[in-house]
Coordinates of C-alpha atoms in Angstrom, one line a residue:
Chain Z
X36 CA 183.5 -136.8 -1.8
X37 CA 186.0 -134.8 0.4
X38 CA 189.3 -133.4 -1.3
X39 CA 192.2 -134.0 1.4
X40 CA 191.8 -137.3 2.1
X41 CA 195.1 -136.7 4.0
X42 CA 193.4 -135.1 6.3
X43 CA 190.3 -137.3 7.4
X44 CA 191.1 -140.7 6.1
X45 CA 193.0 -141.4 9.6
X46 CA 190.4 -140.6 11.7
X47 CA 188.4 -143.9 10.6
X48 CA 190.4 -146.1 8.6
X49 CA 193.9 -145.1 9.9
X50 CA 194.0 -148.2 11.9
X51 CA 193.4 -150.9 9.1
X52 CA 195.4 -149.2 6.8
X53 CA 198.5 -150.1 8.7
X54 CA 197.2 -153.4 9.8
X55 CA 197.1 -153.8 6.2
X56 CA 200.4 -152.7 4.9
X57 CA 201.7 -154.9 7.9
X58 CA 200.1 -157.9 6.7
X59 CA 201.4 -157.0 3.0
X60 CA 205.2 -157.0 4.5
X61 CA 204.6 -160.5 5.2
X62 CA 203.9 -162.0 1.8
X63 CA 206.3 -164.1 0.6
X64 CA 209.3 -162.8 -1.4
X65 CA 211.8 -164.2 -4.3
X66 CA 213.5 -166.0 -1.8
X67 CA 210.6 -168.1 -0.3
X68 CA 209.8 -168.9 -3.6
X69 CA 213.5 -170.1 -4.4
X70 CA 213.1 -172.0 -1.0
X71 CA 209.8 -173.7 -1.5
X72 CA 210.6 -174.4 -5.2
X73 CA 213.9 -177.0 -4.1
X74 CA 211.6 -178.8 -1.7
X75 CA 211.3 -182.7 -2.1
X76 CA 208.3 -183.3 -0.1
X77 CA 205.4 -181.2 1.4
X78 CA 207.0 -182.1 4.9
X79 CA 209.9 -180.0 3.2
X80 CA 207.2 -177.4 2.2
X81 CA 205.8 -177.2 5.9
X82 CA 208.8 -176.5 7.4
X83 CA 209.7 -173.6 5.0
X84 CA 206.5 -172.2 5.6
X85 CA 206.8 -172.2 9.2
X86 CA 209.3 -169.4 8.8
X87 CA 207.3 -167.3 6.9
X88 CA 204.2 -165.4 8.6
X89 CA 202.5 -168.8 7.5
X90 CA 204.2 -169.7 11.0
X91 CA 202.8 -173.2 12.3
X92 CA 198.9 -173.1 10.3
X93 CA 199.6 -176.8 10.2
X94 CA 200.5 -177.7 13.1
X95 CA 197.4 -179.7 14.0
X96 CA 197.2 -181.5 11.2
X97 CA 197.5 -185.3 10.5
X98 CA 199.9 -187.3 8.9
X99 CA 199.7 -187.4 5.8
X100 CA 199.5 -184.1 4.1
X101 CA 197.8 -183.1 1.5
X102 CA 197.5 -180.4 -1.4
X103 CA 193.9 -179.9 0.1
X104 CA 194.8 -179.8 3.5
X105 CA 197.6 -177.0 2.7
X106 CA 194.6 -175.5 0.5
X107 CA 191.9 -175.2 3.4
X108 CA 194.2 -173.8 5.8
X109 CA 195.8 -171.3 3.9
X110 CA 192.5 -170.1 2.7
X111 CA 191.4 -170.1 6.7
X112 CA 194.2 -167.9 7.4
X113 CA 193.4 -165.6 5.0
X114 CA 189.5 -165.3 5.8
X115 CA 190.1 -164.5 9.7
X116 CA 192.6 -161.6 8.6
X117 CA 189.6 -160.5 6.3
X118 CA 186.7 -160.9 9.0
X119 CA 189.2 -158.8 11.3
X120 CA 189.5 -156.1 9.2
X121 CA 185.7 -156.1 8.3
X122 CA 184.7 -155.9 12.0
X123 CA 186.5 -153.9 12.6
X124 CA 185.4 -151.1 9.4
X125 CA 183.5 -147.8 9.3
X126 CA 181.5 -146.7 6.7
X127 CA 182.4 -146.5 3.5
X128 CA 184.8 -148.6 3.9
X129 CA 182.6 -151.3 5.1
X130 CA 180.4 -151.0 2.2
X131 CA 183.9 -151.3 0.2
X132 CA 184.5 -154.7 1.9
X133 CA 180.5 -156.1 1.2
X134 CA 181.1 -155.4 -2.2
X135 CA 184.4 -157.5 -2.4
X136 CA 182.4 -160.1 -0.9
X137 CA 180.0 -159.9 -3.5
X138 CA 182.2 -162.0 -6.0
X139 CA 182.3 -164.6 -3.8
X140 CA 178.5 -164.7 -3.0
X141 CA 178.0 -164.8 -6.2
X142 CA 179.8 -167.9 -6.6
X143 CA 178.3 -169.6 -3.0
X144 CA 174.5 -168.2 -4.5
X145 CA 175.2 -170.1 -8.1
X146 CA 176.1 -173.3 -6.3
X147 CA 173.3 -173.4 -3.9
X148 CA 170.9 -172.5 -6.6
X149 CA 171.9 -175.6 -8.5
X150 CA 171.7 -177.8 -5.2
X151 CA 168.3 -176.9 -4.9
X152 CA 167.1 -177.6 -7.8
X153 CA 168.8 -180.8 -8.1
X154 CA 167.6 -181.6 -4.5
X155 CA 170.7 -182.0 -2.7
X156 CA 170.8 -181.5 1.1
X157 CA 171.9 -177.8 1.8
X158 CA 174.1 -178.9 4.2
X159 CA 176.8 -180.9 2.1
X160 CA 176.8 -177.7 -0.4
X161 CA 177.3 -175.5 2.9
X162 CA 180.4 -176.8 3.6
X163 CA 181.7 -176.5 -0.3
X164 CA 180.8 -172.7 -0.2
X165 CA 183.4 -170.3 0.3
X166 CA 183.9 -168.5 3.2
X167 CA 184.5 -164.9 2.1
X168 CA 181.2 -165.3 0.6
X169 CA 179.1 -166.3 3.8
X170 CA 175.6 -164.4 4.2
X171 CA 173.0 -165.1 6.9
X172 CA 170.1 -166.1 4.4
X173 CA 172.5 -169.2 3.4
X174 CA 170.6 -172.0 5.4
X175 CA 167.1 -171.1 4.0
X176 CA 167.9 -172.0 0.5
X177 CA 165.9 -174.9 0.2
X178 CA 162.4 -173.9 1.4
X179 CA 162.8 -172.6 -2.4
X180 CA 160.8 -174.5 -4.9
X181 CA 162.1 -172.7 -8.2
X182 CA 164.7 -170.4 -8.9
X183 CA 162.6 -167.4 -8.8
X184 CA 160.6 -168.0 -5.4
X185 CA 164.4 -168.5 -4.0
X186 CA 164.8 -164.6 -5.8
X187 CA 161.9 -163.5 -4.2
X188 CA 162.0 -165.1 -0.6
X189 CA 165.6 -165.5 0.1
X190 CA 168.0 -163.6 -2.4
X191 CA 166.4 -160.2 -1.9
X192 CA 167.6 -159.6 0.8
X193 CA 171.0 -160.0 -0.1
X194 CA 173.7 -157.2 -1.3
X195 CA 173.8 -159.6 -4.7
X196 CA 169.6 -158.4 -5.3
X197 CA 170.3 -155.5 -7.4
X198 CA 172.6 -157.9 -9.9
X199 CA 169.9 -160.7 -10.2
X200 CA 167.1 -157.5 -11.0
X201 CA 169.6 -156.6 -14.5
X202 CA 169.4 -160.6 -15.7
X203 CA 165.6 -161.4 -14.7
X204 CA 163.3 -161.0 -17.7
X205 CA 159.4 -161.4 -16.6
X206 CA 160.7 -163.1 -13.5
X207 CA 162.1 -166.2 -14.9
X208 CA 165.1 -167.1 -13.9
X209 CA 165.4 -171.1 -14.9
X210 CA 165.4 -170.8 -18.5
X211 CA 169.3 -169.1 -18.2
X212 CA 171.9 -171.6 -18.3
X213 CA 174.1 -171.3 -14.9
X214 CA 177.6 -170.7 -16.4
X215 CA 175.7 -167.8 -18.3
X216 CA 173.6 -166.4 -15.0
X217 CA 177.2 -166.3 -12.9
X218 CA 178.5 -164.4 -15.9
X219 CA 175.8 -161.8 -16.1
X220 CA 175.8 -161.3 -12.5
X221 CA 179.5 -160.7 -12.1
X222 CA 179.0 -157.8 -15.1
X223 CA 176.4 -156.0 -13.3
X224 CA 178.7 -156.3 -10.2
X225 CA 181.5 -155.2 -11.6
X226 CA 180.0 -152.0 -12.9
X227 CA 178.4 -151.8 -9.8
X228 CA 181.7 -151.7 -7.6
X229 CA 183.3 -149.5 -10.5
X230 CA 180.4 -147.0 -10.4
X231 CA 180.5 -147.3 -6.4
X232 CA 184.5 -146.4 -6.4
X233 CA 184.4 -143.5 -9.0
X234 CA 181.6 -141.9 -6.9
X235 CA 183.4 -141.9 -3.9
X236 CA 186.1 -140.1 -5.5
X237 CA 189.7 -139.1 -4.4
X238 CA 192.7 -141.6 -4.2
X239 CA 190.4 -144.6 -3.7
X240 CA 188.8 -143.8 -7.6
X241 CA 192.3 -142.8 -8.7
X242 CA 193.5 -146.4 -7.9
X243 CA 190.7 -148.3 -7.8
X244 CA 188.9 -147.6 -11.6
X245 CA 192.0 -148.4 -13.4
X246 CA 192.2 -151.6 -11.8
X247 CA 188.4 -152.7 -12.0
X248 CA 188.4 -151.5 -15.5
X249 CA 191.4 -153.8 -16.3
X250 CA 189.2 -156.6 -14.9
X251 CA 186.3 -155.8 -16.6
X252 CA 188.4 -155.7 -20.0
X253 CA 190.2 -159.1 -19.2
X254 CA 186.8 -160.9 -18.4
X255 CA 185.8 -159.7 -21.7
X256 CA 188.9 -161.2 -23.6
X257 CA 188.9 -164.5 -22.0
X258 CA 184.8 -165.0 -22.6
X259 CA 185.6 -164.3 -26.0
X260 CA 188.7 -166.6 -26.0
X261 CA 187.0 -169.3 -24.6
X262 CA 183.8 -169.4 -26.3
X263 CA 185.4 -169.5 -29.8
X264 CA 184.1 -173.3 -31.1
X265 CA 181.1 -173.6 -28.5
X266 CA 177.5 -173.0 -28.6
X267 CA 177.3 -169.3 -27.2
X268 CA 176.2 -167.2 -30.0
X269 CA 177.9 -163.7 -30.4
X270 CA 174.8 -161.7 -29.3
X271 CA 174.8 -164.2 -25.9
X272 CA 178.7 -163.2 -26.1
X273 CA 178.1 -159.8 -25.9
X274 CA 175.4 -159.3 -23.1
X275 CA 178.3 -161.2 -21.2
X276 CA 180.6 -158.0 -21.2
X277 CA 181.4 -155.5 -18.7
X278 CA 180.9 -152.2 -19.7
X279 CA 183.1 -150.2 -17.4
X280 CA 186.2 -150.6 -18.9
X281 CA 188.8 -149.0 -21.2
X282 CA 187.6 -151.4 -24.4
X283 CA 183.6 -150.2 -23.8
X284 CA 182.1 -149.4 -26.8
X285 CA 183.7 -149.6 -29.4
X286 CA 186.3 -152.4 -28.5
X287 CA 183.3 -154.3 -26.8
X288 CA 181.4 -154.5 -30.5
X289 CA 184.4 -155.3 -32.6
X290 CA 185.3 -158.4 -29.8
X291 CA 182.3 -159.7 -29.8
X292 CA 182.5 -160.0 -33.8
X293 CA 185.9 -162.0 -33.2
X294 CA 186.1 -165.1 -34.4
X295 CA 189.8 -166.5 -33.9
X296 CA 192.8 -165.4 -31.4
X297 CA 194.4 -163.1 -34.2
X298 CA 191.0 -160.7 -34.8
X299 CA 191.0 -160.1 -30.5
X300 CA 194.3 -159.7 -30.9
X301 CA 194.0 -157.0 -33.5
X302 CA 191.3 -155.6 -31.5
X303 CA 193.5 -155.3 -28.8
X304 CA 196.4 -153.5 -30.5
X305 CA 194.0 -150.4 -30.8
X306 CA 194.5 -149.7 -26.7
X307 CA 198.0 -148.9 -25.8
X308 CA 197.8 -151.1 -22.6
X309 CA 197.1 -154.6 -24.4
X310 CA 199.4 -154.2 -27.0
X311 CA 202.2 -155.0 -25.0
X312 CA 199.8 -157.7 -23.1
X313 CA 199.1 -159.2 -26.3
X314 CA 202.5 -159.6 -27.7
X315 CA 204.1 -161.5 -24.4
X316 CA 202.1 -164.1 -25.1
X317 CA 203.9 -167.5 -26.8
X318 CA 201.9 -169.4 -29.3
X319 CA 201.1 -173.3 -28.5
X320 CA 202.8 -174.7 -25.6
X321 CA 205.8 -173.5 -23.9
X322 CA 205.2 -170.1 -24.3
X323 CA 202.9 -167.6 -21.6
X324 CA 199.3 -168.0 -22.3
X325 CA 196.8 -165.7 -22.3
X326 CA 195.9 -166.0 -18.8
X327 CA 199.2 -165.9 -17.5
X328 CA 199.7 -162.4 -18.8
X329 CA 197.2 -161.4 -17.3
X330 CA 197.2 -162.1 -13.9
X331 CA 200.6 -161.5 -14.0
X332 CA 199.4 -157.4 -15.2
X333 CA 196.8 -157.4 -12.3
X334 CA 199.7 -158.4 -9.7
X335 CA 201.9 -155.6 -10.7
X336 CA 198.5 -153.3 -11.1
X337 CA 197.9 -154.5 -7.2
X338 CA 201.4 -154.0 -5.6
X339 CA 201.5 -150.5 -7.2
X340 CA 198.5 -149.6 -5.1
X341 CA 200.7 -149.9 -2.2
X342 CA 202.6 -146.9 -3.5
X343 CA 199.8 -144.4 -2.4
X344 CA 198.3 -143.5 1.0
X345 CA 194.9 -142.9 2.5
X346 CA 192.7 -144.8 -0.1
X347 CA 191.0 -148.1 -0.1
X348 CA 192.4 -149.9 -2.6
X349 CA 195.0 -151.2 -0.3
X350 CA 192.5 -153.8 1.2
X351 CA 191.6 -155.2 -2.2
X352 CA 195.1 -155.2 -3.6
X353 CA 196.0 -157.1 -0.2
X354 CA 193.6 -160.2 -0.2
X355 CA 194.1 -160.4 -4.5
X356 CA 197.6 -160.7 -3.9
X357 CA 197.1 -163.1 -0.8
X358 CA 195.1 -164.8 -3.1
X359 CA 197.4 -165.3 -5.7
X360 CA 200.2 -166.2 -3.1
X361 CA 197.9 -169.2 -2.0
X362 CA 197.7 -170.0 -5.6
X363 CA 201.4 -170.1 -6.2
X364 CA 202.1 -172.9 -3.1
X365 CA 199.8 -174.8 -4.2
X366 CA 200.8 -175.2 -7.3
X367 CA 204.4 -175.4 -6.0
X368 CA 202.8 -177.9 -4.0
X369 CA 201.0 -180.0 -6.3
X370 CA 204.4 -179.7 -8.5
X371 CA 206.4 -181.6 -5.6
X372 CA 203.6 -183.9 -4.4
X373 CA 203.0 -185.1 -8.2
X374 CA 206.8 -185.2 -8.9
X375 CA 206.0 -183.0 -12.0
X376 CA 208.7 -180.7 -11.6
X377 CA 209.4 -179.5 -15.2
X378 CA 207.0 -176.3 -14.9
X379 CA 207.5 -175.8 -11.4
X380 CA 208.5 -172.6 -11.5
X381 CA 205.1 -171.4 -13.4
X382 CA 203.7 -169.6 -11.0
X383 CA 203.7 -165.5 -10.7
X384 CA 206.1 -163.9 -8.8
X385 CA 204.6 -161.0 -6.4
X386 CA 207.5 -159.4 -5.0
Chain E
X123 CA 202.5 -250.4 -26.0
X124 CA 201.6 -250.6 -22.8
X125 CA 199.2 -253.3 -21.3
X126 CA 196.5 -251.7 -20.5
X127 CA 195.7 -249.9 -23.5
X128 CA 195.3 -252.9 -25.3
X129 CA 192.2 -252.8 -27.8
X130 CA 190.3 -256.4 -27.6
X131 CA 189.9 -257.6 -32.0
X132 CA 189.6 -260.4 -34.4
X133 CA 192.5 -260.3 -36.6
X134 CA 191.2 -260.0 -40.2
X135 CA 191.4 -257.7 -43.3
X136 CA 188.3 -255.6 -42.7
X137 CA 189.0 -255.3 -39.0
X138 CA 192.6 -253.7 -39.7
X139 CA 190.7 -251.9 -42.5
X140 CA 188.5 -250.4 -39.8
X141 CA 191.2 -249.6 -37.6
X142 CA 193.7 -247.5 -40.3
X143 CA 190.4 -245.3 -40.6
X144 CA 190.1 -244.8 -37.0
X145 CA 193.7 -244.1 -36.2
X146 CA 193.5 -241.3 -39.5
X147 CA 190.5 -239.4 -37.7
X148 CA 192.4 -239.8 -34.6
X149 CA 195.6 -238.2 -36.5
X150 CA 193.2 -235.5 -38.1
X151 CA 191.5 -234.5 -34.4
X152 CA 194.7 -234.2 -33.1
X153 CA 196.4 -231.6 -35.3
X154 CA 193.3 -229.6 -35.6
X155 CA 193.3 -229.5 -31.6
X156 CA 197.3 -228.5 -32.2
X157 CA 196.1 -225.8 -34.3
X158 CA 193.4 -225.0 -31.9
X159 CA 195.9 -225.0 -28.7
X160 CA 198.2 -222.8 -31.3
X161 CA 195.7 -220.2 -32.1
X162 CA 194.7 -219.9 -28.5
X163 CA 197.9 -219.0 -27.5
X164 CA 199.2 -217.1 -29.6
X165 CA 196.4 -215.1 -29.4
X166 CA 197.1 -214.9 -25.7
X167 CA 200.1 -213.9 -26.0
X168 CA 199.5 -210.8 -28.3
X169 CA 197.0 -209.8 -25.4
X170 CA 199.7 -210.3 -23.2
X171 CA 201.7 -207.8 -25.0
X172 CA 199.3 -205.4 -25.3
X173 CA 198.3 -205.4 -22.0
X174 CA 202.0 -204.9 -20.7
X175 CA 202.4 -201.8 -23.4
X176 CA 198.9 -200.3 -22.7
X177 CA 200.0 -200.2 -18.6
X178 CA 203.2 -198.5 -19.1
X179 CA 201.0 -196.3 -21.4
X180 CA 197.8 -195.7 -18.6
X181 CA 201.0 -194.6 -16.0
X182 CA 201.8 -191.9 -18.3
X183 CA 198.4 -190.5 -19.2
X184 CA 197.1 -190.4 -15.6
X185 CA 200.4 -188.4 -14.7
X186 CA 199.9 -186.2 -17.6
X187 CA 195.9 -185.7 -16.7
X188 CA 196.6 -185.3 -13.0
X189 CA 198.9 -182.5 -14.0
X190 CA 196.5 -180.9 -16.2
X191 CA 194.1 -180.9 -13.2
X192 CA 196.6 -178.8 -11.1
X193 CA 197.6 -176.5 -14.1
X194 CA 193.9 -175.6 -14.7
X195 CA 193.0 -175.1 -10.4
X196 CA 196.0 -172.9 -11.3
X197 CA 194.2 -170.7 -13.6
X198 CA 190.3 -171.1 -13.1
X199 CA 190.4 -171.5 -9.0
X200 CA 188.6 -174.5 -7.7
X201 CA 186.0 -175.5 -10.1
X202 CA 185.7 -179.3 -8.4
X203 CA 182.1 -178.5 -6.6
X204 CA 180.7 -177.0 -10.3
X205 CA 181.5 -180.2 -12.2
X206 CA 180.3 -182.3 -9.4
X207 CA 176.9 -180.5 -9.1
X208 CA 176.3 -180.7 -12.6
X209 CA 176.7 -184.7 -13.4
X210 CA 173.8 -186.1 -14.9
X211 CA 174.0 -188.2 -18.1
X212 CA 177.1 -190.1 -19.0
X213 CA 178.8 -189.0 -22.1
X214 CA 181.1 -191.7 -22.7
X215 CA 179.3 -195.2 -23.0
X216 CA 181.0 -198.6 -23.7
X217 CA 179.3 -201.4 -25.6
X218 CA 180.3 -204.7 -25.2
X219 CA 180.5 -207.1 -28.9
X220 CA 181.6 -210.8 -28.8
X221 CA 184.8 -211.8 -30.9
X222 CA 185.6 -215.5 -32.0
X223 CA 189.1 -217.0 -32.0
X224 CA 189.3 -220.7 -32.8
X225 CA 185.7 -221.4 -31.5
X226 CA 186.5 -219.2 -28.5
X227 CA 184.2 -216.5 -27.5
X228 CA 185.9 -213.7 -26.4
X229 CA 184.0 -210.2 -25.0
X230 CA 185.3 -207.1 -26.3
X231 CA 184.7 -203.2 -25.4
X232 CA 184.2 -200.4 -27.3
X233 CA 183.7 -197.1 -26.7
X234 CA 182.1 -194.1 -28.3
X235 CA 180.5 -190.4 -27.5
X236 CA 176.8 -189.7 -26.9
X237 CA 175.4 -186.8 -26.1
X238 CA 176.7 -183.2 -26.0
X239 CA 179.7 -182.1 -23.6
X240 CA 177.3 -180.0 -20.8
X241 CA 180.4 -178.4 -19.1
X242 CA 181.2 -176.5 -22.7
X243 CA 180.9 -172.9 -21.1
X244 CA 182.3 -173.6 -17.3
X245 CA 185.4 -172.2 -17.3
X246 CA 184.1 -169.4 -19.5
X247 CA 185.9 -166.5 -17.6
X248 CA 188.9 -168.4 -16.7
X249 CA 190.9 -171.1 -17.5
X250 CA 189.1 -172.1 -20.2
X251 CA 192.2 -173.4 -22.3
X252 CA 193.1 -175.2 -19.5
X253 CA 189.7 -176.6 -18.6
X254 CA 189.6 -177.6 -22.5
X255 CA 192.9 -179.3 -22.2
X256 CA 192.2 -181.3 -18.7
X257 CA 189.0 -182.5 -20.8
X258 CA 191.3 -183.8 -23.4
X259 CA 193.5 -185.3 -21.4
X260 CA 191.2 -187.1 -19.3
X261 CA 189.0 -188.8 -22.1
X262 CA 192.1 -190.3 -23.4
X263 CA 192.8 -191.9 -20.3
X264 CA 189.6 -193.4 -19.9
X265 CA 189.8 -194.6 -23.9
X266 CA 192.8 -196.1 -22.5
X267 CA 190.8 -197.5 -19.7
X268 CA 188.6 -199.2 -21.3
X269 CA 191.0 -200.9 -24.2
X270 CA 192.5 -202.5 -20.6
X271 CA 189.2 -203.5 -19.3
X272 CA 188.6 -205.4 -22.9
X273 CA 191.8 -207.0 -22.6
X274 CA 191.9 -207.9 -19.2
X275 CA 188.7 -209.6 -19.6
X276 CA 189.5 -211.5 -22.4
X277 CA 192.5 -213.0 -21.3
X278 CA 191.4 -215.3 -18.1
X279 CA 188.2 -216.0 -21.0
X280 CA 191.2 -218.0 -22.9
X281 CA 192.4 -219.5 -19.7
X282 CA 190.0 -221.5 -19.8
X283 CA 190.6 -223.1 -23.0
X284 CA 193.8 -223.2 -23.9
X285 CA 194.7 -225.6 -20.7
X286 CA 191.3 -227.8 -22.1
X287 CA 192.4 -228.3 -25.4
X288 CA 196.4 -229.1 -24.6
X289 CA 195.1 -231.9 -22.4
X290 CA 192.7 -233.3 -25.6
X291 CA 195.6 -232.6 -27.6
X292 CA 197.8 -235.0 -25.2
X293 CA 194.8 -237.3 -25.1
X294 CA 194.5 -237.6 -28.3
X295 CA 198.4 -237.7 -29.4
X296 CA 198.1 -241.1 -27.0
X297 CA 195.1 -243.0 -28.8
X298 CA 197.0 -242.1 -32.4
X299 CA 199.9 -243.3 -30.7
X300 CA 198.8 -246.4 -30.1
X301 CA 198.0 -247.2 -33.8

């Protein structure tokens, strides 16, 4: 696209950008943490947040509270700020924001699919859906008899019809098993978004590629992790992969030949980045797993995209980190209200 | 000897005869409904024990699983609506065998696997370890579950006669008593 993006990215996007960086000088420091962490009960949690930019979310809720409670209204918060700054986008950036949603369609579509076919009334599976990942075709879900006249009637005309196209063979969709189907749709999305940022070019390709093609690796160690000692097969395993990251092809073939933690983890000493990623991790309990690692990585990837101007990479690295945040209270939370406080302080610190 | 329980007889060899054999088998039912009343509650009482160490057990193992739950909504989000849409056979069935104890029937559970686990790949992309561990976790406390159900069931099945057979013991300590 245009070089300069100094010049002309204030002219549309100027606007949200700062909204954004605002909203990212309100997410909760060391300090909070050290706060929430010596709290005794979620009253004790409330009141804390109340100081923050949480401010009084909870102020209409009953007696008593609840882990969920904190859950629904912290994820509330979060998806107004989101609508706000999608109403409120010009092209591309508004494409930029549909395709964020896209994750989370995919995850509303998967469940909606499997209340159809088991027959379950679409509006008890509405309510479980989440709300990033609203689309208008939502309620007509169940005229849908099988999977693949819900494709062809509903689906297509959703942003997600392009991923369901790459894992249809012949048109049948109900032989795939679901965990699978999610799985194959988020790679073609990924590689979609990644293809989407690196045409678009300038600062939002500069930040953006490195941090979808850190995703795209990571999905591709965990699947293999995790499907060490069950029934997925390694050529299944494979097709699972994203291919637009750092470890695509040759790291791709060699994991999906793995077959314990210390072959990935050779596999991942050939790439300078997961070296380091492999080695912080402890064996057996006690010690940082896998996971931890990484989403630790992918925070520090996010708050350095604050560091540069005039891109949109901002936006994403603001609601992964809001996510996170929401993660880290309510495990805090659950910590306190299960009076499990050994491993309290677990979660990942953002700032 | 009291009044009442005076037995009407004609005093004569045979009848006292007749009488030694009757208070013998009155002797003999009596120790083997002592031994009866023994068995019962002693075997009462080791459920009794087991019961109070498999509670203080249960507390532990549903703190521990509860935890795990939170540890893996930590890593793999909320996965709650994805196991709930995907119930449909039971994997964990209890069968239910009879065990004797002194001529007391008592019911007993047991537990075992059928079927494959059909949640093996959720979790796939994340929080798998953790998903695996919850899974763990959780079928241990219902195997604890159900080693309480068995005993709780079988000890109000001895209440019944243990209280029985002290009372024919008494009974019967009275008619050898009066011989």
């Amino acid at each position: 696209m245009l070089e300069g993006a100094e010049l002309y990215f204030n002219v549309d996007h100027g606007y949200l950008e700062g909204l954004v960086r605002g909203c990212k000088a309100g997410l909760l420091t060391e300090r909070d943490y050290v706060n929430l962490v010596q709290c005794e009960t979620l009253e004790d949690l409330k009141i804390h947040l109340q100081t923050t930019d949480y401010g009084n979310f909870l102020a209409n809720q009953t007696n008593p509270l609840t882990v969920s409670k904190i859950d629904t209204e912290m994820r509330k918060k979060l998806c107004s700020e989101f609508e706000y700054f999608r109403n409120h986008s010009l092209e591309p950036l508004s494409t930029f924001f549909t395709y964020m949603t896209c994750s989370y369609m995919i995850d509303n579509v998967i469940l909606l699919m499997n209340g159809a076919l088991q027959k379950k009334s679409v509006k008890e599976i509405l309510v479980k859906c989440h709300p990033l990942g609203r689309f208008t075709e939502m309620e007509a879900v169940n005229i849908a008899e099988t999977p693949s006249d819900l494709f062809n009637a509903v689906l297509i005309e959703t942003p997600l019809a392009p991923f369901f196209q790459d894992c249809m063979s012949e048109n049948i969709l109900d032989e795939l098993n679901i965990e699978l189907l999610r799985n194959k749709l988020y790679k073609s999305y990924l590689e979609a978004f990644y293809k989407f940022c690196k045409n678009h070019g300038d600062v939002t390709a500069e930040i953006m590629c490195p941090i979808l093609e850190f995703e795209a690796d990571r999905r591709a160690f965990i699947i293999t992790l995790n499907s060490f000692g069950t029934e997925l097969s390694k050529e299944e395993r494979e097709t699972l992969f994203p291919t637009c990251g750092k470890l695509h092809p040759e790291g791709l073939r060699l994991l999906a030949q793995a077959e314990d933690f210390e072959q990935m983890k050779r596999v991942a000493e050939h790439y300078g980045v997961y070296k380091p990623l492999f080695e912080a991790v402890g064996d057996g309990s006690g010690g940082k797993t896998l996971e931890d690692v990484f989403y630790e990585h992918e925070v520090q990837m996010n708050v350095l995209a604050f560091n540069r101007q005039f891109h949109y990479g901002v936006f994403y690295a603001y609601t992964k980190l809001k996510e996170q945040e929401m993660r880290n209270i309510v495990w805090i939370a659950e910590c306190i209200s299960q009076r499990h406080r050994t491993k309290i302080n677990n979660y990942i610190p953002i700032l | 000897m009291s009044g009442k329980d005076r037995i009407e007889i004609f005093p004569s060899r045979m009848a006292q005869t007749i009488m030694k054999a009757r208070l013998k088998g009155a002797q003999t039912g009596r120790n083997l409904l002592k031994k009866k009343s023994d068995a019962l509650t002693l075997r009462f009482r080791q459920i009794l024990k087991k019961i109070i160490e498999t509670k203080m057990l249960m507390g532990e193992v549903m703190r521990e699983a509860a935890f795990s739950l939170a540890e893996a909504k930590f890593t793999a989000g909320d996965f709650s609506t994805t196991v709930i849409q995907n119930v449909n056979k039971a994997q964990v069935k209890i069968r239910a065998k009879k065990d004797n104890v002194a001529g007391v029937t008592l019911p007993v559970f047991e537990h075992y696997q059928e079927g494959t686990d059909s949640y093996e790949l959720t979790g796939l992309a994340r929080g798998g370890e953790q998903l695996a561990k919850l899974k763990r976790n959780y079928a241990k406390a219902v195997e604890l579950l159900v080693e309480l159900a068995s005993l709780q069931s079988s000890s109000p099945g001895l209440n019944v006669p243990l209280p029985i057979s002290s009372q024919n013991w008494m009974r019967e300590s009275e008619k050898s008593s009066i011989g």
